[in-house]
Amino acid sequence: MFVGPAVISLAVIGIAPLIYAAYTSFHFFNLTKLKHVEFIGLQNYAFVLTDGVFWQAIGRTFTVLGMALPVQVALGLVIALVLHQPGLTLLKTLARLGLVLPMATTYAVVGLLGQVMFNQKFGVVNQLIGFLGVDPVNWIGNSFNAFAMVIFWDVWQWTPFVALILLAGLTTVPGEIEEAAKLETKSWLTVLRYVQLPFLVPGLVAILILRTADTLKLFDMVFTLTRGGPGSSTELISLMIQRVGFRAFDQGLASAQAIILLAITIVLSQLYIKFFYREV
Amino acid sequence: MSIATGSKRSLTGQCILLLIILAFCVFPFYWMVTTSLKTQVVALESPPVWIFEATLDNYREALFDDGVLRTLGNSIIVAVCTTVLAVVLGLPAAYALARFEFRGKKDLWFWFITNRMVSPIVLALPFFLIVRNFGMLDQHITLILIYLTFNLPIVIWICTDQFRAIPKDLDEAATLEGASQFRIFAQICLPLAMPGVAVSSIFSFIFSWNELMFALILTRTNAKTAPAMAVSFMEGYNLPFGKIMATSTLIVIPVLIFALIASKQLVRGLTMGAVK
């Protein structure tokens, strides 16, 4: 009936490939040795689960999340609180429109822009920090700096998202309660902690779950910015699977990695539904 | 903030903060556009120059000599087709989810939501092998179909919300008049759901237009999209910064226009309706 077409097409393009990926993951399947496809049971999984490189990539992915998310929430909260204040309507409308820009920017372009702006010799970032008396930094060629750069761009792109979600939360606080609280105390921190925070919790949960999912998906920006390098210092999980599957051509192993990533994702989705779609 | 003496100072403080926020968001775009207007010699000056003679050479060369124009065309074809397809397939499903009770509805919903979460690389591996077997690599239709995996859920999501907001009384009245289920959908609910259709189309367009990974893996020359093209400039030692930024500017401008149009709904779309 009504759902038929959508279900069938998603099944064909979404589910069928996954079944095929599961099939590949049980085989030795190398694109350069297609004559030797061979059933090897759980060997790929055994390899992935004991593979230090795989867990390092997972670890890096969660490190990006763990470093970027607190910054995004802190900055986002400040921005949301400022925008929530009355007055300065024109400037605030402009700022809100400004916040839309980073979110919509093509992820690949963010990475390219990062290369241009953070270039050691010709980049504007080194020029700007030069005004503060800091020596030029080798951003792209140094493992630690490259990692910091990935986090910087993630913060740049997604802080507005966090800010706008929190702002939406702030507007759900009933006006009278907020006014009454502001008469009681001069400290905005108290108002935030006891009056506004409870209204921000659903937004914060959504941010946590969605940012986790998006960091696990993060590919385009890092690929154009560093290609996972130098070495493998910025190789997040998506980049690693892409490298194993399409640059090392080991589709069997990459599929096993992908299936494990999928399992993590399904747990996340369960959480998301648990928090937001109870009524359905 | 409520005290009269502090309010002037706090206003100035607010002003400064807002200007910093604006500068932080906008500066990278300013740099992108100005770099795209520099000749290679000017772009490679160290330290970078802020005032220079602008030229459109990068745009001309990128568009006409390097074939960016063609890849932009491919991007438009792919994004428009996948959006139309997602709306046509997704709208009836959204209507059913909003209006009817049926077995497996919860599972269906869960599946749609999971699609928002799944890393595209998980699909890219098997999809590549399948498409290669069918000889469909480097064709528009391949990208159009794979993009449905993220566009269809968006359309279903936003439009389900929209259909729910339409009072059921309307349906019931129409049923009493003897209208068929399909006529109620097509002639009563659909026109009222148009705002949702518009917003989800914009999202679908933006996401498809911005996509890089599938485009890199599934296209070579014929169906290559603009982001994949921009990336291919990155090879070699002497990076043509101006051309890369010109291509980037061309990619970003249409998205920004659409995003600003839909700016009020942007968060709703990105959170899949969880936050309104």
Tab-separated table of C-alpha atoms in Angstrom, chain A residues 1-3 5-7 9-11 13-18 20-21 24 29 31 34 78-79 82-83 85-88 91-92 94-95 97-109 112-113 115-117 119 121-124 127-128 152-153 155-156 158 160-161 164-165 168 182 186-188 203 206 209-210 213-214 216-217 219-220 223-224 227 238 241-242 245-246 251 254-255 258-259 261-262 265-266 268-270 272-273 276-277 279-280, chain B residues 1-3 11 14-15 17-19 21-22 24-29 31-32 35 43-48 50 89 92-93 95-96 100 102 105-106 108-130 132-133 145-146 148-149 152-153 156-157 164 181-182 185 206-207 209-213 216-217 227 230-231 234-235 239 241 244-245 248 251-252 255-256 259-260 263 266-267 270-276:
chain	number	residue	atom	x	y	z
A	1	MET	CA	0.000	0.000	0.000
A	2	PHE	CA	1.310	3.375	1.068
A	3	VAL	CA	4.539	2.198	2.694
A	5	PRO	CA	7.371	1.583	-2.398
A	6	ALA	CA	9.537	3.135	0.304
A	7	VAL	CA	10.091	-0.163	2.091
A	9	SER	CA	13.361	0.520	-2.356
A	10	LEU	CA	15.105	0.894	0.996
A	11	ALA	CA	15.293	-2.882	1.289
A	13	ILE	CA	19.428	-0.380	-1.713
A	14	GLY	CA	19.855	-0.483	2.077
A	15	ILE	CA	19.407	-4.041	3.305
A	16	ALA	CA	20.542	-6.152	0.361
A	17	PRO	CA	24.034	-4.587	0.334
A	18	LEU	CA	24.316	-5.192	4.073
A	20	TYR	CA	26.144	-8.971	0.894
A	21	ALA	CA	28.614	-7.270	3.259
A	24	THR	CA	31.836	-10.933	2.163
A	29	PHE	CA	37.887	-11.436	-0.519
A	31	LEU	CA	39.956	-7.154	-5.082
A	34	LEU	CA	39.343	-12.289	-7.067
A	78	VAL	CA	27.404	30.531	25.756
A	79	ILE	CA	26.097	31.343	22.277
A	82	VAL	CA	23.624	35.303	24.522
A	83	LEU	CA	21.059	34.804	21.766
A	85	GLN	CA	18.905	37.572	25.996
A	86	PRO	CA	16.409	40.222	24.952
A	87	GLY	CA	17.484	43.202	22.832
A	88	LEU	CA	19.854	43.762	19.885
A	91	LEU	CA	22.549	41.714	15.367
A	92	LYS	CA	21.057	38.535	16.808
A	94	LEU	CA	22.452	38.203	11.744
A	95	ALA	CA	24.307	35.967	14.190
A	97	LEU	CA	21.998	33.356	10.045
A	98	GLY	CA	25.776	33.267	10.491
A	99	LEU	CA	25.417	30.119	12.583
A	100	VAL	CA	23.641	28.391	9.722
A	101	LEU	CA	26.649	28.733	7.417
A	102	PRO	CA	29.135	26.280	9.001
A	103	MET	CA	26.520	23.541	9.340
A	104	ALA	CA	25.552	23.685	5.673
A	105	THR	CA	29.073	23.899	4.282
A	106	THR	CA	30.037	20.904	2.187
A	107	TYR	CA	32.156	18.715	4.467
A	108	ALA	CA	34.725	18.176	1.760
A	109	VAL	CA	35.079	21.935	1.314
A	112	LEU	CA	40.019	21.875	1.612
A	113	LEU	CA	39.555	25.208	3.336
A	115	GLN	CA	44.364	22.881	4.070
A	116	VAL	CA	44.496	26.388	2.652
A	117	MET	CA	44.071	28.253	5.925
A	119	ASN	CA	49.144	25.753	5.414
A	121	LYS	CA	53.871	28.771	4.771
A	122	PHE	CA	50.947	30.434	2.976
A	123	GLY	CA	48.213	29.927	5.566
A	124	VAL	CA	46.346	32.747	7.225
A	127	GLN	CA	49.875	34.737	10.049
A	128	LEU	CA	47.190	35.528	12.626
A	152	PHE	CA	39.138	22.507	15.447
A	153	TRP	CA	37.154	22.093	12.227
A	155	VAL	CA	34.134	22.366	16.528
A	156	TRP	CA	33.797	25.093	13.904
A	158	TRP	CA	29.088	21.730	14.699
A	160	PRO	CA	26.341	26.199	15.781
A	161	PHE	CA	24.275	23.017	15.702
A	164	LEU	CA	20.739	26.191	18.092
A	165	ILE	CA	19.503	23.011	19.817
A	168	ALA	CA	15.496	25.842	21.225
A	182	LYS	CA	15.736	36.357	37.764
A	186	LYS	CA	21.295	38.049	40.256
A	187	SER	CA	23.472	35.093	39.388
A	188	TRP	CA	22.819	33.833	35.871
A	203	GLY	CA	18.509	18.646	23.790
A	206	ALA	CA	20.009	14.421	21.421
A	209	ILE	CA	23.688	10.640	20.565
A	210	LEU	CA	23.761	12.489	17.242
A	213	ALA	CA	26.772	8.859	15.369
A	214	ASP	CA	28.151	11.683	13.217
A	216	LEU	CA	31.526	7.549	13.739
A	217	LYS	CA	30.458	8.606	10.219
A	219	PHE	CA	34.858	10.898	6.651
A	220	ASP	CA	34.703	13.677	4.050
A	223	PHE	CA	39.769	12.818	4.087
A	224	THR	CA	40.188	16.153	2.314
A	227	ARG	CA	43.762	11.776	4.315
A	238	SER	CA	35.492	5.410	8.545
A	241	ILE	CA	37.602	0.953	6.634
A	242	GLN	CA	37.841	2.895	3.373
A	245	GLY	CA	38.599	-1.863	1.463
A	246	PHE	CA	39.673	0.389	-1.391
A	251	GLN	CA	37.032	-6.275	1.071
A	254	ALA	CA	36.834	-4.238	5.642
A	255	SER	CA	33.359	-5.771	5.619
A	258	ALA	CA	32.000	-2.394	8.831
A	259	ILE	CA	29.655	-4.969	10.358
A	261	LEU	CA	30.709	-0.602	13.249
A	262	LEU	CA	27.115	-1.286	12.228
A	265	THR	CA	25.426	2.069	15.393
A	266	ILE	CA	22.370	-0.078	16.013
A	268	LEU	CA	23.072	3.967	19.353
A	269	SER	CA	19.835	4.057	17.381
A	270	GLN	CA	18.119	2.011	20.076
A	272	TYR	CA	17.955	7.413	20.408
A	273	ILE	CA	14.541	5.860	20.032
A	276	PHE	CA	12.751	10.362	21.790
A	277	TYR	CA	10.184	8.119	20.242
A	279	GLU	CA	5.091	7.352	21.873
A	280	VAL	CA	5.460	5.654	18.511
B	1	MET	CA	21.461	41.616	33.725
B	2	SER	CA	18.228	43.019	35.102
B	3	ILE	CA	19.931	45.836	36.982
B	11	LEU	CA	24.757	45.197	26.193
B	14	GLN	CA	26.719	41.070	24.227
B	15	CYS	CA	27.519	43.109	21.155
B	17	LEU	CA	30.299	38.417	21.796
B	18	LEU	CA	27.835	38.452	18.905
B	19	LEU	CA	30.395	40.048	16.621
B	21	ILE	CA	30.452	34.643	16.855
B	22	LEU	CA	29.684	36.191	13.477
B	24	PHE	CA	34.149	33.084	13.617
B	25	CYS	CA	31.381	31.689	11.415
B	26	VAL	CA	31.971	33.926	8.420
B	27	PHE	CA	35.747	34.360	8.273
B	28	PRO	CA	36.529	30.999	6.605
B	29	PHE	CA	34.073	31.926	3.832
B	31	TRP	CA	39.051	33.611	3.102
B	32	MET	CA	37.720	31.054	0.647
B	35	THR	CA	41.667	33.145	-2.161
B	43	ALA	CA	48.001	32.977	-3.375
B	44	LEU	CA	51.481	31.658	-2.673
B	45	GLU	CA	52.781	34.796	-1.044
B	46	SER	CA	54.080	34.343	2.438
B	47	PRO	CA	52.789	35.836	4.650
B	48	PRO	CA	49.401	35.892	2.882
B	50	TRP	CA	44.863	40.739	2.320
B	89	LEU	CA	8.557	7.268	-2.490
B	92	PRO	CA	2.982	7.928	0.966
B	93	ALA	CA	5.050	6.140	3.602
B	95	TYR	CA	1.284	9.487	5.411
B	96	ALA	CA	0.792	5.862	6.438
B	100	PHE	CA	-2.632	4.205	10.206
B	102	PHE	CA	-0.352	-1.518	11.430
B	105	LYS	CA	5.079	-0.054	12.453
B	106	LYS	CA	7.496	0.238	15.335
B	108	LEU	CA	9.709	0.088	10.473
B	109	TRP	CA	10.246	3.323	12.372
B	110	PHE	CA	13.329	1.889	14.053
B	111	TRP	CA	14.743	0.854	10.710
B	112	PHE	CA	14.209	4.323	9.231
B	113	ILE	CA	15.956	5.911	12.193
B	114	THR	CA	18.892	3.495	11.997
B	115	ASN	CA	19.459	4.690	8.447
B	116	ARG	CA	20.230	8.149	9.810
B	117	MET	CA	22.921	6.661	12.038
B	118	VAL	CA	24.660	4.183	9.743
B	119	SER	CA	28.082	5.216	8.520
B	120	PRO	CA	28.025	5.435	4.718
B	121	ILE	CA	31.235	3.399	4.517
B	122	VAL	CA	29.284	0.368	5.786
B	123	LEU	CA	27.103	0.561	2.668
B	124	ALA	CA	29.841	1.722	0.323
B	125	LEU	CA	31.811	-1.536	0.467
B	126	PRO	CA	29.084	-3.974	-0.645
B	127	PHE	CA	27.411	-1.408	-2.889
B	128	PHE	CA	30.646	-0.952	-4.796
B	129	LEU	CA	30.998	-4.706	-5.406
B	130	ILE	CA	27.372	-5.116	-6.456
B	132	ARG	CA	30.668	-3.266	-10.305
B	133	ASN	CA	29.128	-6.654	-11.084
B	145	LEU	CA	19.913	5.281	-5.807
B	146	ILE	CA	22.509	5.123	-3.067
B	148	LEU	CA	18.126	7.458	-1.317
B	149	THR	CA	19.460	5.592	1.724
B	152	LEU	CA	14.317	8.755	2.032
B	153	PRO	CA	14.484	8.639	5.860
B	156	ILE	CA	9.682	10.259	5.753
B	157	TRP	CA	10.692	11.813	9.028
B	164	ARG	CA	0.479	14.373	12.136
B	181	GLN	CA	-8.135	6.675	1.117
B	182	PHE	CA	-5.995	7.675	-1.821
B	185	PHE	CA	-4.124	11.562	0.816
B	206	ILE	CA	21.769	19.703	0.459
B	207	PHE	CA	22.838	16.288	1.712
B	209	TRP	CA	24.974	17.914	-3.080
B	210	ASN	CA	27.450	17.797	-0.182
B	211	GLU	CA	28.176	14.086	-0.346
B	212	LEU	CA	31.729	13.055	-1.133
B	213	MET	CA	32.507	9.495	-0.111
B	216	LEU	CA	34.667	9.175	-4.764
B	217	ILE	CA	34.138	5.434	-4.674
B	227	PRO	CA	33.076	17.715	-4.527
B	230	ALA	CA	37.535	19.550	-6.033
B	231	VAL	CA	39.353	16.742	-4.244
B	234	MET	CA	44.630	18.091	-4.394
B	235	GLU	CA	47.097	15.783	-6.104
B	239	LEU	CA	48.569	22.842	-5.247
B	241	PHE	CA	45.015	26.991	-4.218
B	244	ILE	CA	40.563	24.749	-5.455
B	245	MET	CA	38.932	27.630	-3.622
B	248	SER	CA	34.806	25.204	-3.444
B	251	ILE	CA	30.007	24.193	-4.608
B	252	VAL	CA	29.148	26.010	-1.416
B	255	VAL	CA	23.939	25.093	-0.505
B	256	LEU	CA	24.232	28.232	1.549
B	259	ALA	CA	20.294	26.557	3.966
B	260	LEU	CA	19.473	30.202	4.630
B	263	SER	CA	17.395	28.150	8.325
B	266	LEU	CA	17.686	23.351	9.831
B	267	VAL	CA	18.036	22.011	13.359
B	270	LEU	CA	19.504	17.587	11.357
B	271	THR	CA	18.054	16.034	14.509
B	272	MET	CA	15.384	14.214	12.530
B	273	GLY	CA	12.576	16.017	14.271
B	274	ALA	CA	13.652	15.257	17.837
B	275	VAL	CA	14.184	18.946	18.541
B	276	LYS	CA	11.722	21.435	17.141
